[in-house]
Tab-separated table of C-alpha atoms in Angstrom:
chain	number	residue	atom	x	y	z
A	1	UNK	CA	6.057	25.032	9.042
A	2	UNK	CA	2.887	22.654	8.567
A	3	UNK	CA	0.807	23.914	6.100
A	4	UNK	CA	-3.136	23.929	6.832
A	5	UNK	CA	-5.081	23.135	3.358
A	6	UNK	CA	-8.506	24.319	2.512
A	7	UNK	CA	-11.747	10.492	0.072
A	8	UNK	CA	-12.075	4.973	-0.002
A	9	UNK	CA	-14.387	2.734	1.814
A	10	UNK	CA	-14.952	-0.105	4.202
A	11	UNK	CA	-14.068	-0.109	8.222
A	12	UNK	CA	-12.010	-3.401	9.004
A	13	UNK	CA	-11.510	-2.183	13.134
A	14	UNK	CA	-14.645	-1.136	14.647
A	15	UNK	CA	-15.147	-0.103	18.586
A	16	UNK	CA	-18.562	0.906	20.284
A	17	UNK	CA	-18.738	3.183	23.636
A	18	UNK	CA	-21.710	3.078	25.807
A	19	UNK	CA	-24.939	1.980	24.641
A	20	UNK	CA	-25.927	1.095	21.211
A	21	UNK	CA	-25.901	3.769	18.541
A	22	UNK	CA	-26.934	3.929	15.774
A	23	UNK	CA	-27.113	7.334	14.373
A	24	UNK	CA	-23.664	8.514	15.385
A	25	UNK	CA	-21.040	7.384	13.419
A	26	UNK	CA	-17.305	8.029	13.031
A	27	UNK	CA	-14.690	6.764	10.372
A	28	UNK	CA	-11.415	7.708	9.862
A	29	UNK	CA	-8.985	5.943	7.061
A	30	UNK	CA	-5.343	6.292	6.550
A	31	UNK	CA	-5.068	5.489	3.381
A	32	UNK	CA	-1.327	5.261	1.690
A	33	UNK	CA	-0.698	5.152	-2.439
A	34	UNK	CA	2.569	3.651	-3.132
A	35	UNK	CA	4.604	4.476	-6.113
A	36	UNK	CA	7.968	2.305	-6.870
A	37	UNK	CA	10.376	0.891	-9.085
A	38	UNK	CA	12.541	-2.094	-7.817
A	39	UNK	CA	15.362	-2.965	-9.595
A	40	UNK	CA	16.913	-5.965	-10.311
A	41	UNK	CA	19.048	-6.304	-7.332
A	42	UNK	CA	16.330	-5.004	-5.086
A	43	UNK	CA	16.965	-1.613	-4.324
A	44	UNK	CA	14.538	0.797	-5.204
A	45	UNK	CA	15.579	3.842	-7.625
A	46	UNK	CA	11.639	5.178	-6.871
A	47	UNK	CA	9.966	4.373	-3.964
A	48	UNK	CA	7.319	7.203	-2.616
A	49	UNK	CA	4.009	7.158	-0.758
A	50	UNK	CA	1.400	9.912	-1.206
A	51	UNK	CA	-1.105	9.164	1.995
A	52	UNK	CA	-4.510	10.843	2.982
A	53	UNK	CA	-6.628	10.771	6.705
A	54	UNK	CA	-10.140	10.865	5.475
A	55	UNK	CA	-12.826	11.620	8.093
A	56	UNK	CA	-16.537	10.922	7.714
A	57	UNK	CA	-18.109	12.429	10.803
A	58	UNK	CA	-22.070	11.110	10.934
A	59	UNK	CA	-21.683	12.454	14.874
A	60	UNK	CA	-24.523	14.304	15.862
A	61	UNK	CA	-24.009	17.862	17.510
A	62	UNK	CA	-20.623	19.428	17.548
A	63	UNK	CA	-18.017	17.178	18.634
A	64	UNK	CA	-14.722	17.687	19.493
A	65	UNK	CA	-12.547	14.876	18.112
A	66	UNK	CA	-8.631	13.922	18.903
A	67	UNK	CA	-6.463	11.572	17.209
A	68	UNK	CA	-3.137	10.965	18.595
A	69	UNK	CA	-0.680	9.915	16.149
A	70	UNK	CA	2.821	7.999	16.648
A	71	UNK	CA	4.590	10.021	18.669
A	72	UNK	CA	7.661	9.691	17.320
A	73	UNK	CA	6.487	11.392	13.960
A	74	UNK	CA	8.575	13.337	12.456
A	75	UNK	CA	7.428	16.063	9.965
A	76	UNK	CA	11.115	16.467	7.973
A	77	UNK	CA	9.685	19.861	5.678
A	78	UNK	CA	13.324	19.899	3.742
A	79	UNK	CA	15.385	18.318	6.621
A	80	UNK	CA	17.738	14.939	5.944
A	81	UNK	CA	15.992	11.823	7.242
A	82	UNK	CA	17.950	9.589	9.711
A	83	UNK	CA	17.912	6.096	10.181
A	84	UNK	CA	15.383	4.230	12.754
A	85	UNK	CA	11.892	3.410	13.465
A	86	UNK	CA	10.343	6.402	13.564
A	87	UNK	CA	8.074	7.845	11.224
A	88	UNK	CA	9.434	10.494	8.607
A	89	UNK	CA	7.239	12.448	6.485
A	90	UNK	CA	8.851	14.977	4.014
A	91	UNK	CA	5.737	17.030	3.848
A	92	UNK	CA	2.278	17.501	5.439
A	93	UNK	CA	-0.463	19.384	5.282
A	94	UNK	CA	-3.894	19.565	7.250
A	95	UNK	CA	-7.519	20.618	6.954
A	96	UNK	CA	-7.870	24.467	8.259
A	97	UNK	CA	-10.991	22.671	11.331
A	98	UNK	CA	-7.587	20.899	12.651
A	99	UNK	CA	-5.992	22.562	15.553
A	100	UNK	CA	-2.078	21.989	16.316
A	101	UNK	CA	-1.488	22.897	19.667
A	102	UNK	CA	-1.272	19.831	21.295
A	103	UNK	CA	1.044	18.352	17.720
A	104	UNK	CA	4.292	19.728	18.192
A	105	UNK	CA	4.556	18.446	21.996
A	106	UNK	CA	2.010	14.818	21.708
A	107	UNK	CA	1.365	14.223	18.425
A	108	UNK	CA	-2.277	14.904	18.707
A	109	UNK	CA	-4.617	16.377	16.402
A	110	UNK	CA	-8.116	18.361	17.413
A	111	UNK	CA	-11.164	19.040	15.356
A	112	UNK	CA	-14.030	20.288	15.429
A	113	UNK	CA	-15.179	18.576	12.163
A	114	UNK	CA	-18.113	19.403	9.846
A	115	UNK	CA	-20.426	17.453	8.249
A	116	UNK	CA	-19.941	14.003	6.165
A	117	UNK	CA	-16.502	13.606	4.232
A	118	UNK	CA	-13.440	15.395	4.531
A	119	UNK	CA	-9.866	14.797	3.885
A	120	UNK	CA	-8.185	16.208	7.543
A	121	UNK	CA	-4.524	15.235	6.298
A	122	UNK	CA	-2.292	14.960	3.490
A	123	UNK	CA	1.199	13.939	3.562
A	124	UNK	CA	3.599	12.294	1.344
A	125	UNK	CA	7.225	10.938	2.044
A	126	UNK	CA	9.859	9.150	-0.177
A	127	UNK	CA	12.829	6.963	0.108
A	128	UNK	CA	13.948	3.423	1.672
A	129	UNK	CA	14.801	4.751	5.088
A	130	UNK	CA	11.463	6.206	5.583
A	131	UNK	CA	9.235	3.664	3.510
A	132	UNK	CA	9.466	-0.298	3.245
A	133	UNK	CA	9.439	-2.177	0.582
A	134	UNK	CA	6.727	-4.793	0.495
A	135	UNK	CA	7.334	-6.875	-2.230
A	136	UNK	CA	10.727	-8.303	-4.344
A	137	UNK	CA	11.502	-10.561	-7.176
A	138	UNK	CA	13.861	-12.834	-8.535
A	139	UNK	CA	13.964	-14.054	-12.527
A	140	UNK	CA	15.341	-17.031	-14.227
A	141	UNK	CA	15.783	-17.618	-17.537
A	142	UNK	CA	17.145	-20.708	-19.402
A	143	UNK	CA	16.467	-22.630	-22.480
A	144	UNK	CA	14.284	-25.913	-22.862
A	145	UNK	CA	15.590	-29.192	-24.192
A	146	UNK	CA	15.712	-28.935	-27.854
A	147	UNK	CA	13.436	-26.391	-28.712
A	148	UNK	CA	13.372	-22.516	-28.786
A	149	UNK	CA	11.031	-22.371	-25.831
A	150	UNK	CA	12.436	-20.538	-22.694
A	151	UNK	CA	11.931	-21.772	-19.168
A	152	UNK	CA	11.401	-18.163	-16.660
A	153	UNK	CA	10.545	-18.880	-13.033
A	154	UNK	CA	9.393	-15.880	-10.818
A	155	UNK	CA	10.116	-15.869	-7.074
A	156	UNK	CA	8.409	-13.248	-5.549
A	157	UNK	CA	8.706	-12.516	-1.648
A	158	UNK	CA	6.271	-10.721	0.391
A	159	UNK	CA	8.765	-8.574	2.826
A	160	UNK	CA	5.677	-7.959	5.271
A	161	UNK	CA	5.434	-8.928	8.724
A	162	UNK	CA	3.671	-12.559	9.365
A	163	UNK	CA	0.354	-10.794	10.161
A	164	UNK	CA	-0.405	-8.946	7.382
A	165	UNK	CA	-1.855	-10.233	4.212
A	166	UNK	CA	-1.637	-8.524	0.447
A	167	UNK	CA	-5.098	-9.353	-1.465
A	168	UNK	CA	-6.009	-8.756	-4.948
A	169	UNK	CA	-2.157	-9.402	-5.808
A	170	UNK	CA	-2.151	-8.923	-9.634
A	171	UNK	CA	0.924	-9.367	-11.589
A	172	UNK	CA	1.257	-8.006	-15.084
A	173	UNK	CA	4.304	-9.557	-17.508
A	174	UNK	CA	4.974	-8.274	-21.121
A	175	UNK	CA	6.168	-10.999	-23.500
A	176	UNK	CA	7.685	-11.133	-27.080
A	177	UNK	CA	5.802	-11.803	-30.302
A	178	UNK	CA	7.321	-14.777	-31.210
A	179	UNK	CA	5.487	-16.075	-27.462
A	180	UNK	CA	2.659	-18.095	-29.125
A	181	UNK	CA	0.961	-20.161	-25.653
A	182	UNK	CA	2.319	-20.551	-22.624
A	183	UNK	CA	2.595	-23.657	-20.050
A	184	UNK	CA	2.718	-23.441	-16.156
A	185	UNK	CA	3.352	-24.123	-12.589
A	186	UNK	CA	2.537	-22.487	-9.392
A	187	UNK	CA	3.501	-23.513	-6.563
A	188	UNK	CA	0.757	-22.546	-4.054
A	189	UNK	CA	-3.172	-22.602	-4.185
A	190	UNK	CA	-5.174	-19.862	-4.506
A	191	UNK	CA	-3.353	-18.805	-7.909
A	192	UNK	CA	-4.289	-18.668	-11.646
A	193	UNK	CA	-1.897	-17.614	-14.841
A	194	UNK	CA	-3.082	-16.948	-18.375
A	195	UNK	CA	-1.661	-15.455	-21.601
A	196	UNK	CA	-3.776	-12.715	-22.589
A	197	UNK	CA	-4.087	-11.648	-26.658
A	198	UNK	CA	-1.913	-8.577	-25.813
A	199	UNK	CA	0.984	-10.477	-24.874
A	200	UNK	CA	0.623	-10.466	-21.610
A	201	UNK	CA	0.711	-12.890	-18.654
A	202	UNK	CA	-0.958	-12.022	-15.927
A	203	UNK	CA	-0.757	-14.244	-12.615
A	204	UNK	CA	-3.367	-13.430	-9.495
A	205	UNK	CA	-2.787	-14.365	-6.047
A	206	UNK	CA	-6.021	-14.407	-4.440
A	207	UNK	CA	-4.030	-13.937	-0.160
A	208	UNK	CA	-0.811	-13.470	-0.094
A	209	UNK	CA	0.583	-14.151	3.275
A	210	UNK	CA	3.690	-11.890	5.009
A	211	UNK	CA	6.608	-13.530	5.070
A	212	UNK	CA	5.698	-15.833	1.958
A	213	UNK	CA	7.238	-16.730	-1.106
A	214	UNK	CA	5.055	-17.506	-4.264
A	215	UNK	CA	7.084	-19.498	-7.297
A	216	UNK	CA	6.231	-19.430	-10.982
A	217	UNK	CA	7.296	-21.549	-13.843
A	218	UNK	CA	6.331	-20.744	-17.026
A	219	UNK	CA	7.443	-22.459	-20.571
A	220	UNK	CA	6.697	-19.856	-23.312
A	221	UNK	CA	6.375	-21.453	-26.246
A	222	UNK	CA	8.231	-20.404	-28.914
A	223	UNK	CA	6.050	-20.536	-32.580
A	224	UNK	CA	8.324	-18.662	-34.817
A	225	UNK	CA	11.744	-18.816	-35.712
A	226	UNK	CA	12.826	-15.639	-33.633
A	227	UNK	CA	14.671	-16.363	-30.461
A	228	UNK	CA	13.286	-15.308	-27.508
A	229	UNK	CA	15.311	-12.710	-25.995
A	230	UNK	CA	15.310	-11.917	-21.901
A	231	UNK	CA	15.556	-8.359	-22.153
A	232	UNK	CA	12.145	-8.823	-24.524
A	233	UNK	CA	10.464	-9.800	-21.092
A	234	UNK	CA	9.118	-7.560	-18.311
A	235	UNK	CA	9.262	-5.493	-16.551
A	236	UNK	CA	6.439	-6.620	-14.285
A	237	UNK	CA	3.652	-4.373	-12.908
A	238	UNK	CA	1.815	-4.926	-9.732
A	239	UNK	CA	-1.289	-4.452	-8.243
A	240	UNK	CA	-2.249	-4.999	-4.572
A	241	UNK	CA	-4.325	-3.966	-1.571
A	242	UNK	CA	-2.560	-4.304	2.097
A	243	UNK	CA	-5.012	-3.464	4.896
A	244	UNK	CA	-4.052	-2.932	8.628
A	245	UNK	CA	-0.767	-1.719	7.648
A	246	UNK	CA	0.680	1.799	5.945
A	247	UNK	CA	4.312	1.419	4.702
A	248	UNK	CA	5.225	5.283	6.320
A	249	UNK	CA	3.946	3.395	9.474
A	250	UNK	CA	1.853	6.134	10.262
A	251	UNK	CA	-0.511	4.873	13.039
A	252	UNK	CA	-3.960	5.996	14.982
A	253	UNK	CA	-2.842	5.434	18.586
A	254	UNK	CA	-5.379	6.904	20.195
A	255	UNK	CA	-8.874	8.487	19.728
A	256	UNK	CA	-11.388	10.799	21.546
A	257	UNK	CA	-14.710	11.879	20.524
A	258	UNK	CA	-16.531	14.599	23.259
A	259	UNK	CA	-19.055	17.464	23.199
A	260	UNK	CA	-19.111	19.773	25.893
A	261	UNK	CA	-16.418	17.910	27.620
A	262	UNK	CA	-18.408	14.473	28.050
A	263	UNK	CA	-17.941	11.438	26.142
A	264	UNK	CA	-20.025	10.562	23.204
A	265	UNK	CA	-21.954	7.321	22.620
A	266	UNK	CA	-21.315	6.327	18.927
A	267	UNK	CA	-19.794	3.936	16.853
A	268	UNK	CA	-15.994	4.138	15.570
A	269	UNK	CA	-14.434	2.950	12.177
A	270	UNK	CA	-10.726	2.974	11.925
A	271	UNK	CA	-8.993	2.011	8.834
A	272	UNK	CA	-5.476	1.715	7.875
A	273	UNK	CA	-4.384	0.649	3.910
A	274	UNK	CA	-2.037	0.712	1.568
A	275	UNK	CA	-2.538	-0.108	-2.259
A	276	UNK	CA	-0.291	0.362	-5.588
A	277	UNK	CA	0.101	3.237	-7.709
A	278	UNK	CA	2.427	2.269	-9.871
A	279	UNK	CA	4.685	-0.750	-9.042
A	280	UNK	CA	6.995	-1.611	-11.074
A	281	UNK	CA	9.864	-4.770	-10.886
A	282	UNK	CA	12.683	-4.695	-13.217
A	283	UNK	CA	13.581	-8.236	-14.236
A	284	UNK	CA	17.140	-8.253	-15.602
A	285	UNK	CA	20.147	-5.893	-14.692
C-alpha cells in the first residue's frame, strides 16, 4: 500500500504558457538528502536517500495540477529490488490533496493543492542497486626524504555524468597532533586548502565537473617527535550540492496545470537536487 500523510529554494528550469503572468506561480522541487559511507575499496556499507516533492502553489483559483513521474517507478514497500534502470523506492508516502488513480497504471499524480507550501511526497530508498554513488576516493601515504613528514595525495572522482556539476564541494580531513602546518598542491583551479586550529584540513572545490578527477598533495609537517600514523588520518567528510540531478533518478516528466478543464496561464518552476547528509569516505582498509 502507499501511504497518504497528513520544504528549499531557488527554480533553476523555468517554462511560461500563454501570456505573461505574473501573479500565478507554480514550483515544485525534488529535493534528495543523501546519507553514505564509502569504504576504502569503494563499496558503500551505507548508502540511503531520504527525498521530498515540495509544492508552492501561488496559482490563483482552484487548479487541478498533474505531475507524471518516470514511469518505470517502482514503489518496492518490503519487496527485493532487482537490477536495472528503473527507479526503486523502498517506501513512499503522499499528501492526503494527492489523488492515485491515474499512479498505479501512468505514474501520474493529481492535486488539487492548497495554498503556498506543502510537501506532496515523501519517499526514501537505500542501497547501490537503487542509488548511485557520486563521489570516490583514493589515499596515498608515504614518507618524505629525511624527515618525519608524510606525503598523502587524495584522488577524488566525480562518478556523475559529463553534464552535471557538484558545487560547494567541501572536504573535511582529521589530522594527528603531532601535524604542526601543512604544504600543498592541487591540481586544478578553482580550489583552496588550509589547516584549520582543530586539526583539520579542509579543501573546497568551488565546480566540480562530472566525470572529473581532482588531485591533492599535501606534506604534513611533522613538529614533534611522534610518528605520524595513517590510521591517525581521516576519515573524510563531504559536503556538496548537485542540481538537475537526484541519485534515486526520480524525474518530473511531465506537468499540467488546469481549472475547469482549460489551461492556465502562469509561470512554472521545476527543480531537481541532491545535497549531503552525511558523507563519509573511509581512507585506509
Amino acid at each position: 500500500m502507499i501511504a497518504l500523510t497528513p520544504k528549499c529554494d531557488q527554480a533553476v528550469a523555468i517554462f511560461a504558457e500563454g501570456k505573461d503572468s505574473v501573479k500565478n506561480e507554480l514550483y515544485i522541487d525534488i529535493i534528495e538528502k543523501l546519507t553514505a559511507v564509502i569504504n576504502a575499496n569503494g563499496t558503500a556499507s551505507t548508502l540511503e536517500v531520504s527525498g521530498e516533492m515540495i509544492v508552492k502553489n501561488f496559482v490563483n483559483g482552484t487548479p487541478q495540477i498533474k505531475i507524471g513521474l518516470n514511469e518505470d517507478l517502482d514503489i518496492l514497500e518490503g519487496k527485493s529490488k532487482g537490477y536495472g534502470d528503473h527507479v526503486q523506492l523502498d517506501k513512499c508516502n503522499f499528501h492526503p490533496c494527492v489523488k492515485l488513480e491515474e499512479f498505479e497504471s501512468s505514474k501520474v499524480i493529481v492535486m488539487v493543492p492548497p495554498v503556498g507550501e506543502f510537501s506532496a511526497m515523501l519517499y526514501s530508498t537505500s542501497g547501490e542497486i537503487a542509488l548511485n554513488v557520486p563521489f570516490r576516493l583514493l589515499a596515498f601515504i608515504d614518507d618524505a626524504d629525511n624527515s618525519r613528514d608524510k606525503m598523502l595525495t587524495l584522488r577524488l572522482k566525480n562518478e556523475l555524468p559529463s553534464n552535471y556539476n557538484a558545487v560547494k564541494v567541501i572536504i573535511r580531513l582529521k589530522i594527528p597532533r603531532c601535524v604542526s602546518r601543512m604544504s600543498q598542491q592541487l591540481n586544478e583551479p578553482d580550489q583552496t586548502a588550509e589547516l584549520t586550529e582543530n586539526q583539520e584540513i579542509i579543501w573546497t572545490i568551488k565546480k566540480f565537473p562530472g566525470r572529473a578527477e581532482y588531485v591533492s598533495n599535501f606534506r604534513l609537517i611533522n613538529s614533534t617527535s611522534s610518528e605520524i600514523k595513517k590510521y591517525d588520518i581521516g576519515p573524510i567528510r563531504m559536503d556538496f550540492e548537485i542540481s538537475g540531478y537526484t541519485s534515486s533518478g526520480l524525474q518530473i516528466k511531465g506537468l499540467k496545470v488546469q481549472e475547469m478543464g482549460k489551461k492556465i496561464n502562469l509561470n512554472k518552476w521545476i527543480r531537481l537536487i541532491t545535497v549531503s547528509d552525511s558523507y563519509v569516505i573511509k581512507l585506509w582498509q
